[in-house]
CSV table of C-alpha atoms in Angstrom, one decimal:
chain,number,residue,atom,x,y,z
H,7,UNK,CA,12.0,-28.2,2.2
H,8,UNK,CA,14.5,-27.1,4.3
H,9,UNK,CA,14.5,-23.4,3.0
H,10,UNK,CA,11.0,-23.0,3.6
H,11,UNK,CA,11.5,-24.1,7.2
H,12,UNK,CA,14.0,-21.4,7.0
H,13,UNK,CA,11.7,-18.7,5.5
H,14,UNK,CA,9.1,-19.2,7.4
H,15,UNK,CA,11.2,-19.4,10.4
H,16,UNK,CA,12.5,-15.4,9.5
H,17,UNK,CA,9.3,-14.4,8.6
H,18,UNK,CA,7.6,-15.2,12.4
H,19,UNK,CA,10.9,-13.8,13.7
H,20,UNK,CA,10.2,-11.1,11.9
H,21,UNK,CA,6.7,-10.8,12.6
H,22,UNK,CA,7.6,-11.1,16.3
H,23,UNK,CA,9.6,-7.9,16.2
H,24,UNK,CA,6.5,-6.2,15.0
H,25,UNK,CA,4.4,-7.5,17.5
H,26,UNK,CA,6.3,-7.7,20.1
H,27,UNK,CA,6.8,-4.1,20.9
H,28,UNK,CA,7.7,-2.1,23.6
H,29,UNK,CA,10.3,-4.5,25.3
H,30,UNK,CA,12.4,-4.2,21.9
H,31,UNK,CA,11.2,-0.9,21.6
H,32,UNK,CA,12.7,1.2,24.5
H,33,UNK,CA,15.3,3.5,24.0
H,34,UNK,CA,18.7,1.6,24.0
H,35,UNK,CA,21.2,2.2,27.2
H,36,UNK,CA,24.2,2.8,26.0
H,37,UNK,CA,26.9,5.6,25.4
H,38,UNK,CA,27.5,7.5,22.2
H,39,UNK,CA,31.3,8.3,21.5
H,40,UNK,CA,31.9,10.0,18.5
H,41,UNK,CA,35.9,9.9,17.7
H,42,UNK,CA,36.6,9.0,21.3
H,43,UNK,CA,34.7,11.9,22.7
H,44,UNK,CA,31.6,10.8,25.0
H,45,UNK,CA,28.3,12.7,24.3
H,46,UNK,CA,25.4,13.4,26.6
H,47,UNK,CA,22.6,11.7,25.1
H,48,UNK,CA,20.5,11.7,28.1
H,49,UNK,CA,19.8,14.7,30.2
H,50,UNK,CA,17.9,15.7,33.0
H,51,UNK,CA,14.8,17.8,31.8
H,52,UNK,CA,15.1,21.3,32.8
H,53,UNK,CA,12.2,22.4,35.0
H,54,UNK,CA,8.7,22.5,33.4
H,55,UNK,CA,9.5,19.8,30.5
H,56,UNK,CA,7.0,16.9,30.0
H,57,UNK,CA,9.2,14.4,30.5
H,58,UNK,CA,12.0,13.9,33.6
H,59,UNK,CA,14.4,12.8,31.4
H,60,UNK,CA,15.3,14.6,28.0
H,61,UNK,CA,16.2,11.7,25.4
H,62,UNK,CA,18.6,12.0,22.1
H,63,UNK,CA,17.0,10.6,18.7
H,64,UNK,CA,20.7,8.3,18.6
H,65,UNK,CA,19.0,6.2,21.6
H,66,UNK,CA,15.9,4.9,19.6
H,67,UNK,CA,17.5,3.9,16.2
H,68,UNK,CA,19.1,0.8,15.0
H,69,UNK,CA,22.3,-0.5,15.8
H,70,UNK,CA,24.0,-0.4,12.2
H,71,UNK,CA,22.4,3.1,12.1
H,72,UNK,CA,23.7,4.4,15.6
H,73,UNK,CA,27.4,2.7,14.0
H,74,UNK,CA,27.6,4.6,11.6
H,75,UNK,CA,27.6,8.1,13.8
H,76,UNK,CA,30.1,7.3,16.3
H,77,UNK,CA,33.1,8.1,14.2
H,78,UNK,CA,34.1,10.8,11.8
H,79,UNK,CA,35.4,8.2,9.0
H,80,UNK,CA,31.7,6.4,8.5
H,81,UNK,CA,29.5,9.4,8.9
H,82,UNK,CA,27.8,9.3,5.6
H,83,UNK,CA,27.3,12.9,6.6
H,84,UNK,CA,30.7,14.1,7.4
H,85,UNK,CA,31.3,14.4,3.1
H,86,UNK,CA,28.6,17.9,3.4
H,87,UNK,CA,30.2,18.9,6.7
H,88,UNK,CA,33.8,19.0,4.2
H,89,UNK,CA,31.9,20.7,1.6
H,90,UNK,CA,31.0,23.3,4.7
H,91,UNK,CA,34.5,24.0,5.0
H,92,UNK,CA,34.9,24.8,1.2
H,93,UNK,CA,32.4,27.3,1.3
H,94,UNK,CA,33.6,28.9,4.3
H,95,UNK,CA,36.9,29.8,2.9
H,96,UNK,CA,35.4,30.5,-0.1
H,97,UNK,CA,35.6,34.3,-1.4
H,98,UNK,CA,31.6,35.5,-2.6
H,99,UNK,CA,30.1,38.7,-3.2
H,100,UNK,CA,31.3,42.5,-3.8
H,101,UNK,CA,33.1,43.1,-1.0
H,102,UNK,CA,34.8,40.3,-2.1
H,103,UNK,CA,35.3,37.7,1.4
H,104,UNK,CA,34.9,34.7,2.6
H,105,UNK,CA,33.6,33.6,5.9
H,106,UNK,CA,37.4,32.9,6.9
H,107,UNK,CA,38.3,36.5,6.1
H,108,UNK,CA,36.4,37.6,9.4
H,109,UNK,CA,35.7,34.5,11.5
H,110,UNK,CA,39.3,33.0,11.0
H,111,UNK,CA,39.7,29.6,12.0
H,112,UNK,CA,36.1,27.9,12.6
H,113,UNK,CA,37.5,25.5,15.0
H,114,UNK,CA,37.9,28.1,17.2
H,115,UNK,CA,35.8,31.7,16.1
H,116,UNK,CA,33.0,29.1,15.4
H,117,UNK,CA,33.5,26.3,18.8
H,118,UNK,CA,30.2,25.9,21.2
H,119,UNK,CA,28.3,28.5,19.0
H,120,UNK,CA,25.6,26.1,17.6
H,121,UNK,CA,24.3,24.7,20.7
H,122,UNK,CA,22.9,28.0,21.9
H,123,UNK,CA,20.9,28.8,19.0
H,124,UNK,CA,18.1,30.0,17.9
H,125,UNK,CA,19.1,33.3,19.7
H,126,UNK,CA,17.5,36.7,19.7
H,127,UNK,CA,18.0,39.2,16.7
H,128,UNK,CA,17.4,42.6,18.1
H,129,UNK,CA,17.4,44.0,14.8
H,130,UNK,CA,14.9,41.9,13.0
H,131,UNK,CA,12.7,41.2,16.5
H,132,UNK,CA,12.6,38.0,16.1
H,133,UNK,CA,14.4,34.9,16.4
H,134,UNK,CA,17.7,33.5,14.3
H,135,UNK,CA,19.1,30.6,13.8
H,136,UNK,CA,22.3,29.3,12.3
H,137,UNK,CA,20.8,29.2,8.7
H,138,UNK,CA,19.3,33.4,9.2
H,139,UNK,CA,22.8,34.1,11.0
H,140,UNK,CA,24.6,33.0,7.9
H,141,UNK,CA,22.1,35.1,5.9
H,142,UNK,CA,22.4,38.1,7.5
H,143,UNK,CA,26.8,37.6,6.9
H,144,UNK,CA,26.1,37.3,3.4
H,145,UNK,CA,23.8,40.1,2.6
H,146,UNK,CA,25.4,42.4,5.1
H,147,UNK,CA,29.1,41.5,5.6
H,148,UNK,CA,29.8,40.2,1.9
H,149,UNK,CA,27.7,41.9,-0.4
H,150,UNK,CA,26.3,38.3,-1.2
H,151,UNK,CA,22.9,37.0,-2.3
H,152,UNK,CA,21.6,35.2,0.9
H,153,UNK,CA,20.8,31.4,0.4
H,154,UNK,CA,17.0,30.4,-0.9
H,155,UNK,CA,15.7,27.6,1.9
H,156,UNK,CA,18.2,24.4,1.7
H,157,UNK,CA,19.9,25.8,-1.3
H,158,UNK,CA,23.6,26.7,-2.0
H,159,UNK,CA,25.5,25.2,0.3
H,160,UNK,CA,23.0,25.9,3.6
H,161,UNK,CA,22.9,23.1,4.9
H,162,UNK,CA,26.3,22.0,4.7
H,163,UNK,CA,27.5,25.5,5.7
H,164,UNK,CA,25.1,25.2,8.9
H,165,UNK,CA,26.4,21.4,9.4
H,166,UNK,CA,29.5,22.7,9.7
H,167,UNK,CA,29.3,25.5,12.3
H,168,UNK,CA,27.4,23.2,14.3
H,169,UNK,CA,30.2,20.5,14.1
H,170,UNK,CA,32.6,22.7,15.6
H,171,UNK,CA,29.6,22.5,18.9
H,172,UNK,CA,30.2,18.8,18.5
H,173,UNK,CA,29.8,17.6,22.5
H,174,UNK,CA,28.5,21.1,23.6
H,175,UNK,CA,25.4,20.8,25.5
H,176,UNK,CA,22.3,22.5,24.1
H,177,UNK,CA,21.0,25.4,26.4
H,178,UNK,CA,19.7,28.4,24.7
H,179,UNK,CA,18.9,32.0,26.6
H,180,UNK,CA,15.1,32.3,27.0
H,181,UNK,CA,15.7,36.0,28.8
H,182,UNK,CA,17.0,37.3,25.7
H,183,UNK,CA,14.5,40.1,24.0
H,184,UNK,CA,10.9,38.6,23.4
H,185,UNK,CA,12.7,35.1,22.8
H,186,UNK,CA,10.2,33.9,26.2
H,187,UNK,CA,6.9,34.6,23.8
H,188,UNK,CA,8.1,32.8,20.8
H,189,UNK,CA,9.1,29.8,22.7
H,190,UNK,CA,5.0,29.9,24.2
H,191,UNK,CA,3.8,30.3,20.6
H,192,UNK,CA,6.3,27.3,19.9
H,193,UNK,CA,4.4,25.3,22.7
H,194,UNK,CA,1.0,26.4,21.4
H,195,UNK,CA,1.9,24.7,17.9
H,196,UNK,CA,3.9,21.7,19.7
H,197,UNK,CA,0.2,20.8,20.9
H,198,UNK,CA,-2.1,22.0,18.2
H,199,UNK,CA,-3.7,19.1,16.7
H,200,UNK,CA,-3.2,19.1,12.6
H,201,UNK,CA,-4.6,18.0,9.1
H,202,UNK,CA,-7.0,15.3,8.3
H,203,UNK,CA,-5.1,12.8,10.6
H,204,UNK,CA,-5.8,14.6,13.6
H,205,UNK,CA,-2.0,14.4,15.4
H,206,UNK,CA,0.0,17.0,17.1
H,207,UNK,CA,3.8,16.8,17.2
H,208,UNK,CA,3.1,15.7,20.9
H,209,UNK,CA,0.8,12.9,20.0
H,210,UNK,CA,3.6,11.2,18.5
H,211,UNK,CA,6.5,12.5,20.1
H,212,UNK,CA,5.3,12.7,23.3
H,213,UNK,CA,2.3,10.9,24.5
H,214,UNK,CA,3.9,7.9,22.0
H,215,UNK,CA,7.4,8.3,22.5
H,216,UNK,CA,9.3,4.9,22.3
H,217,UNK,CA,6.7,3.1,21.2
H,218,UNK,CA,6.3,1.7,17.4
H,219,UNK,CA,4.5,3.5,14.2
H,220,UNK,CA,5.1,1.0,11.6
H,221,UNK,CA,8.6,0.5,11.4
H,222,UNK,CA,9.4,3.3,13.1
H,223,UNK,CA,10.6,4.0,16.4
H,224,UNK,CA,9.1,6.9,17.9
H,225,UNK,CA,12.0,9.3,20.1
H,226,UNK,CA,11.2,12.8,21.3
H,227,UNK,CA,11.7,14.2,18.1
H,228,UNK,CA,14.6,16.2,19.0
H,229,UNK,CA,16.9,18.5,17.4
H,230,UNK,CA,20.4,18.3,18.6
H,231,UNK,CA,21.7,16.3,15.7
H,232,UNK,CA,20.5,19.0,12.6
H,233,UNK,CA,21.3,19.0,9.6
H,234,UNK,CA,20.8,15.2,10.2
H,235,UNK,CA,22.0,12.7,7.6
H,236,UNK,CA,18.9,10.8,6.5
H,237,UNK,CA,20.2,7.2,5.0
H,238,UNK,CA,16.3,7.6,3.2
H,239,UNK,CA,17.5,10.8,1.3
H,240,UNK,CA,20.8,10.0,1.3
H,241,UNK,CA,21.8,13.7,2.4
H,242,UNK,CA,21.9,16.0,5.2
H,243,UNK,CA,18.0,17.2,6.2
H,244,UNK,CA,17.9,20.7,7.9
H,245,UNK,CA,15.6,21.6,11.0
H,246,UNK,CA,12.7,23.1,8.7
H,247,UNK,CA,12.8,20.3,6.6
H,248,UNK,CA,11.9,17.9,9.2
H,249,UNK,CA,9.1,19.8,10.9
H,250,UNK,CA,7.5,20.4,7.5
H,251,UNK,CA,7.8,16.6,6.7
H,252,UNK,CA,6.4,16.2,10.2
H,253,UNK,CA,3.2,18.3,9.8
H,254,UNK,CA,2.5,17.2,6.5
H,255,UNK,CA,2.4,13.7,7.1
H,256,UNK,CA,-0.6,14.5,9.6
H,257,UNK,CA,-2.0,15.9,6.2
H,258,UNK,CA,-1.8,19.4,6.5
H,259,UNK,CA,-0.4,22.3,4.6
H,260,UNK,CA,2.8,23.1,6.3
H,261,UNK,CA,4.4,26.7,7.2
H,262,UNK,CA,6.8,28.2,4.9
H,263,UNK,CA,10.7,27.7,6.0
H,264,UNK,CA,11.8,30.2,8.7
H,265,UNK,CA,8.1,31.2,9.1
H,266,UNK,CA,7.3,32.9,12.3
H,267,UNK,CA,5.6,29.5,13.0
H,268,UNK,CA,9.0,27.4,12.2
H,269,UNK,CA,10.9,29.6,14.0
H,270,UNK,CA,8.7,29.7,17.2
H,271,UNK,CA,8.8,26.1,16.9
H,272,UNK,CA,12.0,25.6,16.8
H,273,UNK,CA,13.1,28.0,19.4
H,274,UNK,CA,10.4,25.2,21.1
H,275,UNK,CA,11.8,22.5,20.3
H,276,UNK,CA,15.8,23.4,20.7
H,277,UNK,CA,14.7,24.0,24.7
H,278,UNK,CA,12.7,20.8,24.9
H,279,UNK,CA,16.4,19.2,23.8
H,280,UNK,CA,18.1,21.6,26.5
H,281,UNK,CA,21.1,19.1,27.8
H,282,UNK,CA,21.5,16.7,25.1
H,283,UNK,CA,24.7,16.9,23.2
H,284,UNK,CA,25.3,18.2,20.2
H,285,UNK,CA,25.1,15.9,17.7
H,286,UNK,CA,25.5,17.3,14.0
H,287,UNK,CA,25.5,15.5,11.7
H,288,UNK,CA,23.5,13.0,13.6
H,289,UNK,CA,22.9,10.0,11.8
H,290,UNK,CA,18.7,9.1,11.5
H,291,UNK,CA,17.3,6.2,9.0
S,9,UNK,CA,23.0,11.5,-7.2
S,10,UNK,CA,21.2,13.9,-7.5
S,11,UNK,CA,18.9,12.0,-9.2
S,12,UNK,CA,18.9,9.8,-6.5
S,13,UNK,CA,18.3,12.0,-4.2
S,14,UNK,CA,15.1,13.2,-5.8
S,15,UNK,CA,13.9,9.8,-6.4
S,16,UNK,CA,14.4,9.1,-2.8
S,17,UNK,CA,12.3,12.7,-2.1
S,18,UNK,CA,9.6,11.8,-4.2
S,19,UNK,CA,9.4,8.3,-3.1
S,20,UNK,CA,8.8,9.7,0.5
S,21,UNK,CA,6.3,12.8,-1.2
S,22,UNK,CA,4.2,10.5,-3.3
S,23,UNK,CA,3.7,7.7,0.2
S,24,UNK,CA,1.9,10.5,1.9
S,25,UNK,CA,0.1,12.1,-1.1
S,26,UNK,CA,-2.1,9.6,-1.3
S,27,UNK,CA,-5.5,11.5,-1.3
S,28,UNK,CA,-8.6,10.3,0.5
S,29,UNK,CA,-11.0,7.9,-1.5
S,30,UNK,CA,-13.5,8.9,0.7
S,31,UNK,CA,-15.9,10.4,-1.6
S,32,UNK,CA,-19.4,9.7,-0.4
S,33,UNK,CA,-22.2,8.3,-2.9
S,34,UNK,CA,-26.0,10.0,-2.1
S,35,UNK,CA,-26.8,7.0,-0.2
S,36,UNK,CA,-24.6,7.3,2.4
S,37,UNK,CA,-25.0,8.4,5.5
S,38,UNK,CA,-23.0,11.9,5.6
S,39,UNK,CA,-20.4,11.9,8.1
S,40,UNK,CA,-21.7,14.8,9.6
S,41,UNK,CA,-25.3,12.6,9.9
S,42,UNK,CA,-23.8,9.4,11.8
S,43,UNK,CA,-25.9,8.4,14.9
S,44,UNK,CA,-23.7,7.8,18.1
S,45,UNK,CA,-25.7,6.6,20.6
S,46,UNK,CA,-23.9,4.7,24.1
S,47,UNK,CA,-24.3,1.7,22.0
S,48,UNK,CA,-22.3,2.9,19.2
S,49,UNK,CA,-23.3,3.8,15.7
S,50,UNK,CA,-26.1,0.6,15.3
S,51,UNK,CA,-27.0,1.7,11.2
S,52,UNK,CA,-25.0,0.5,8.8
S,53,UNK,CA,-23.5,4.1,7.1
S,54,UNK,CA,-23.8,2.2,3.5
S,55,UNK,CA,-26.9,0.0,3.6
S,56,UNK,CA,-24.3,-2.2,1.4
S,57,UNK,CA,-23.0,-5.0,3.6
S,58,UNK,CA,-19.3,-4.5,4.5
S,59,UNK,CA,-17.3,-7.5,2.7
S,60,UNK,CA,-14.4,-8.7,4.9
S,61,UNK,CA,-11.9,-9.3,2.4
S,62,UNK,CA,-11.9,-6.0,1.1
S,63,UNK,CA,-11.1,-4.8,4.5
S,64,UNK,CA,-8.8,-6.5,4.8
S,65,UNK,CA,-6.6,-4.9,2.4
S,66,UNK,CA,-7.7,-1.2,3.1
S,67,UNK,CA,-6.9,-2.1,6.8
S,68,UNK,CA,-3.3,-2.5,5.4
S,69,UNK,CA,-3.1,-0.4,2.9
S,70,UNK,CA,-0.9,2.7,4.1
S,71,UNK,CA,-2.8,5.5,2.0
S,72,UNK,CA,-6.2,4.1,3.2
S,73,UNK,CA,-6.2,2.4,6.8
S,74,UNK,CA,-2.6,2.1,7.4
S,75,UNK,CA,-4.1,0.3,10.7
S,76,UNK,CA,-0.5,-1.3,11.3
S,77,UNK,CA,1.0,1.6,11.7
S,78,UNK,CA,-0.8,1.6,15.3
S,79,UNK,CA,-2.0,-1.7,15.9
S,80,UNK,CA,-0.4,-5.4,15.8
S,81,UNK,CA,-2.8,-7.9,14.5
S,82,UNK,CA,-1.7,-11.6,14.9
S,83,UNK,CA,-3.7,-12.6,11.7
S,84,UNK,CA,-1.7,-10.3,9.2
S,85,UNK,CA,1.7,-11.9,10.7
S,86,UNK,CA,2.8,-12.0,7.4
S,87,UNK,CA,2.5,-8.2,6.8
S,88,UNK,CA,5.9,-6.6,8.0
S,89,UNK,CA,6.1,-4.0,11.0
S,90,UNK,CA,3.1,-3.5,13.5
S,91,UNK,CA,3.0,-0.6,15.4
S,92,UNK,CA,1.8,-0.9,18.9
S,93,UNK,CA,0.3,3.1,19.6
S,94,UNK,CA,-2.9,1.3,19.9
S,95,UNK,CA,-3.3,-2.2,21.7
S,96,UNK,CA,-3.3,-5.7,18.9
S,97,UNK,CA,-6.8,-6.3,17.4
S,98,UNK,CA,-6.3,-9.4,18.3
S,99,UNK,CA,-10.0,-11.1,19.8
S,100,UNK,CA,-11.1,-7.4,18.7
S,101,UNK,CA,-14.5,-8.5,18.0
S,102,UNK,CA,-14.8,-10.1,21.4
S,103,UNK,CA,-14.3,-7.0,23.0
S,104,UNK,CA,-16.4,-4.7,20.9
S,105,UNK,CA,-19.5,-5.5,19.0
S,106,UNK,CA,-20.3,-4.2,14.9
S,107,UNK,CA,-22.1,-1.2,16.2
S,108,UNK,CA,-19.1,-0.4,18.6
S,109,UNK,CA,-16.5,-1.2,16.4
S,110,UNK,CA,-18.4,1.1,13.8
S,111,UNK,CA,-18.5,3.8,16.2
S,112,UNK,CA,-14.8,3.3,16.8
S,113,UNK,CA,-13.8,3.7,12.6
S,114,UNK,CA,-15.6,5.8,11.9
S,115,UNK,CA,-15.0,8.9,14.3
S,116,UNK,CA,-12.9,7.3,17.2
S,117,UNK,CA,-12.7,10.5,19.5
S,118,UNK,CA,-16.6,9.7,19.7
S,119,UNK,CA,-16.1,5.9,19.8
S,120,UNK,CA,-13.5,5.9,21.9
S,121,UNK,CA,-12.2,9.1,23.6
S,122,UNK,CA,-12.1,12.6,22.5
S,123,UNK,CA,-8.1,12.9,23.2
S,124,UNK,CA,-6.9,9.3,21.4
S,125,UNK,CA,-4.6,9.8,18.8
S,126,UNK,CA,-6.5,7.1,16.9
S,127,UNK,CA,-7.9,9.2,13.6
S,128,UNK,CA,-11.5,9.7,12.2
S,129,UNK,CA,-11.8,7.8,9.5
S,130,UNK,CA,-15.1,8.6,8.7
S,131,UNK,CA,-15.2,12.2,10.0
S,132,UNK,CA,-14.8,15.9,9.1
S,133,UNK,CA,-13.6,16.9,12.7
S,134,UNK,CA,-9.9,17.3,11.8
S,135,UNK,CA,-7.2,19.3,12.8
S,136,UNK,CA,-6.0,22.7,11.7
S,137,UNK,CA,-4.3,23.9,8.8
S,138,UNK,CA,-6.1,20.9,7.2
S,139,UNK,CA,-4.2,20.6,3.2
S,140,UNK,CA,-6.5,21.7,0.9
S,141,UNK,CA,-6.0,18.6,-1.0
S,142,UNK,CA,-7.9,16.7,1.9
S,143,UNK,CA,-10.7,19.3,2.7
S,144,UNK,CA,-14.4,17.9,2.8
S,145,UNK,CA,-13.3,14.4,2.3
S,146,UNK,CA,-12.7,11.6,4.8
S,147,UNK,CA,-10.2,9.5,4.6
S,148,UNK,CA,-12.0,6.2,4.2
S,149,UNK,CA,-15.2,6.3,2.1
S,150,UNK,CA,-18.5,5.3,4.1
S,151,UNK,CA,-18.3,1.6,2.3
S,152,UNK,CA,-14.7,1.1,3.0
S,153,UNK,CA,-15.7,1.9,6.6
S,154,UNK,CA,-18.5,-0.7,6.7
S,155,UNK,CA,-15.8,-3.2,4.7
S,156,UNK,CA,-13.3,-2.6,7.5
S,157,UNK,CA,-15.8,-3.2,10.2
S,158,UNK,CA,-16.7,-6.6,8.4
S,159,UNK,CA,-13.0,-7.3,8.6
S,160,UNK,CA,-12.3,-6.6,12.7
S,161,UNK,CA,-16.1,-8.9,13.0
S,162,UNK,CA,-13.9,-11.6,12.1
S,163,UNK,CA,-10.8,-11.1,14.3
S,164,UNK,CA,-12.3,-13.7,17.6
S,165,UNK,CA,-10.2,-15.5,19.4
């Protein structure tokens, strides 16, 4: 008898939460310290943004979830950042180096660098990003096969240069080559409506930010925090990943990875995050 | 752990690849032949009369409805996590009546308004880059439309 009172008593709590809605839903106020070092995890939006204030994905998640980022010891994610470091000093290819042989000391050749990409690649005319930068070392300054999409070591090899931008604030160079266009085709996509659902990434992430989709909170759907480490996969998830999970779930066929679409997007994206610390590797359910 | 890991992948694949049921039977009404009219779409699109119970379930079902993803509803308490995009159905069917509520499941950016992020459940108006998987179907069949709008009939308060 009594545990029935008890059940039922969870289950209209619980039901409550669902219903309930925006009041439990806003995004939380409170600071994220990751190993006694305070991030910015909200931002005033730089000029022409949607929104006056530019929000990190940390703010809208749960509180054992938000836990587990603040400190380098229970980031699930911090185990692929170490195997980052392996690979960095690891010797590949015919001209027989590692990362370290060049860049030294991440810590320091490697410090800030991640929150200011993507950037512009005046060879290639086109944007790169950490994951093309790392690329283009391998085929051209190792004499190494470049990595296939989230193979190899990418994404812990990306988590880890971005670590060493832990804090940094994300601002990326617009004036750089044509880096202005991609960022309007990245807005043009940002809005396009999508697959049989009918959504655009701003339907959800914008015109329904904070409120609930099921069990799921909806944030800006920002980028400050890739490779993220999803507690559903239970391993880091790069940048690509994400949007192609995204667009998919509005049931559509989704770009390749590092597309001219992806990229334009995320050079989109990374500027609608302009402030926000980085977070790598941000924790997300 | 890898294994894990792929489990976990597919898991998430295979919740979004359900495909659309919505394969329509001669008798129904295409969904490029629906009637809106200011009073909403007054002819049933199946001639079959919607059964509530059925509804019910597609309106929960998260390959089919998946209606709680947007919208709270006080009678399905016992159905974890409501979304509130949309506003609860609560008293829905004292709002709206069957031909408005028909209008509004079947192709909502006519029942409603053309930017709502609600989708077109009967409809082939979607967006771009549509996955081929999906293309000419809708994602609720014309009878699980009319069982759906049987369902909200009975949501009064």
């Amino acid at each position: 008898m009594k545990k029935t009172v008890v059940i039922s008593a969870l289950a209209a709590a619980l039901a409550c939460v669902g219903v309930a809605g925006p009041a439990w839903a806003d995004p939380v106020d409170e600071q994220l310290v990751i190993d006694g070092e305070t991030m910015i995890t909200r931002a005033k939006a730089p000029e022409g943004h949607p929104f006056d204030e530019v929000l990190s994905g940390w703010l809208f998640r749960t509180v054992e979830t938000r836990a587990l980022e603040t400190d380098s010891f229970t980031n699930p994610g911090m185990l692929e950042v170490e195997e980052g470091e392996a690979i960095w000093n690891k010797v590949e290819g015919s001209a027989g180096k590692s990362c370290a042989s060049c860049h030294g000391d991440a810590a320091e050749s490697m410090k800030g660098i991640g929150a200011h990409y993507p950037k512009w690649d005046a060879e290639a005319k086109r944007p790169i990003n950490i994951e093309l930068q790392i690329n283009k070392c391998r085929e051209q300054n190792m004499g190494a096969e470049p990595y296939d999409f989230d193979k190899g070591g990418q994404k812990q090899l990306t988590a880890y240069i971005k670590r060493q931008a832990l804090g940094e604030p994300v601002s990326i160079d617009l004036s750089q080559g044509d880096l202005q266009s991609w960022w309007e085709k990245g807005k043009d996509l940002y809005y396009t409506r999508t697959g049989q659902l009918n959504l655009s990434c701003a339907s959800c992430h914008e015109a329904n930010m904070g409120k609930m989709i099921r069990a799921d909170h909806l944030s800006q759907g920002q980028i400050n925090g890739f490779p993220t480490y999803r507690l559903k996969n239970a391993g880091l998830v790069s940048v690509h990943n994400r949007f192609r999970g995204c667009i998919r779930d509005t049931r559509a066929s989704f770009p390749k990875a590092f597309s001219d679409e992806l990229m334009a997007l995320e050079v989109y994206v990374t500027w609608r995050g302009s402030g926000l610390s980085v977070e790598t590797p941000a924790v997300r359910q | 752990m890898r294994w894990a890991k792929l489990l976990a992948t597919m898991a998430v694949a295979s919740a979004f690849a359900g495909a659309s049921c919505g394969i329509s039977v001669a008798a129904d009404v295409a969904p490029g032949d629906v009637q809106f009219t200011d009073d909403g779409v007054a002819v049933s699109l199946t001639g079959v009369a919607g059964n509530p119970e059925e509804g019910a379930s597609v309106f929960k079902d998260r390959k089919l409805g998946n209606c709680l993803a947007c919208h709270a509803n006080s009678a399905m308490s016992k159905e974890l996590f409501h979304g509130d995009v949309g506003p609860a159905l609560d008293g829905v069917a004292d709002r709206w009546d069957v031909a408005q509520l028909r209008a509004i499941v079947t192709d909502s950016k006519k029942g409603l308004s053309e930017d709502t992020v609600m989708p077109g459940f009967y409809s082939l108006n979607v967006g771009a880059h549509l996955d081929e998987k999906f293309a000419g179907k809708t994602i609720l069949s014309a009878q699980q439309v009319e069982d759906v709008v049987a369902y909200l009939a009975t949501l009064k308060e």
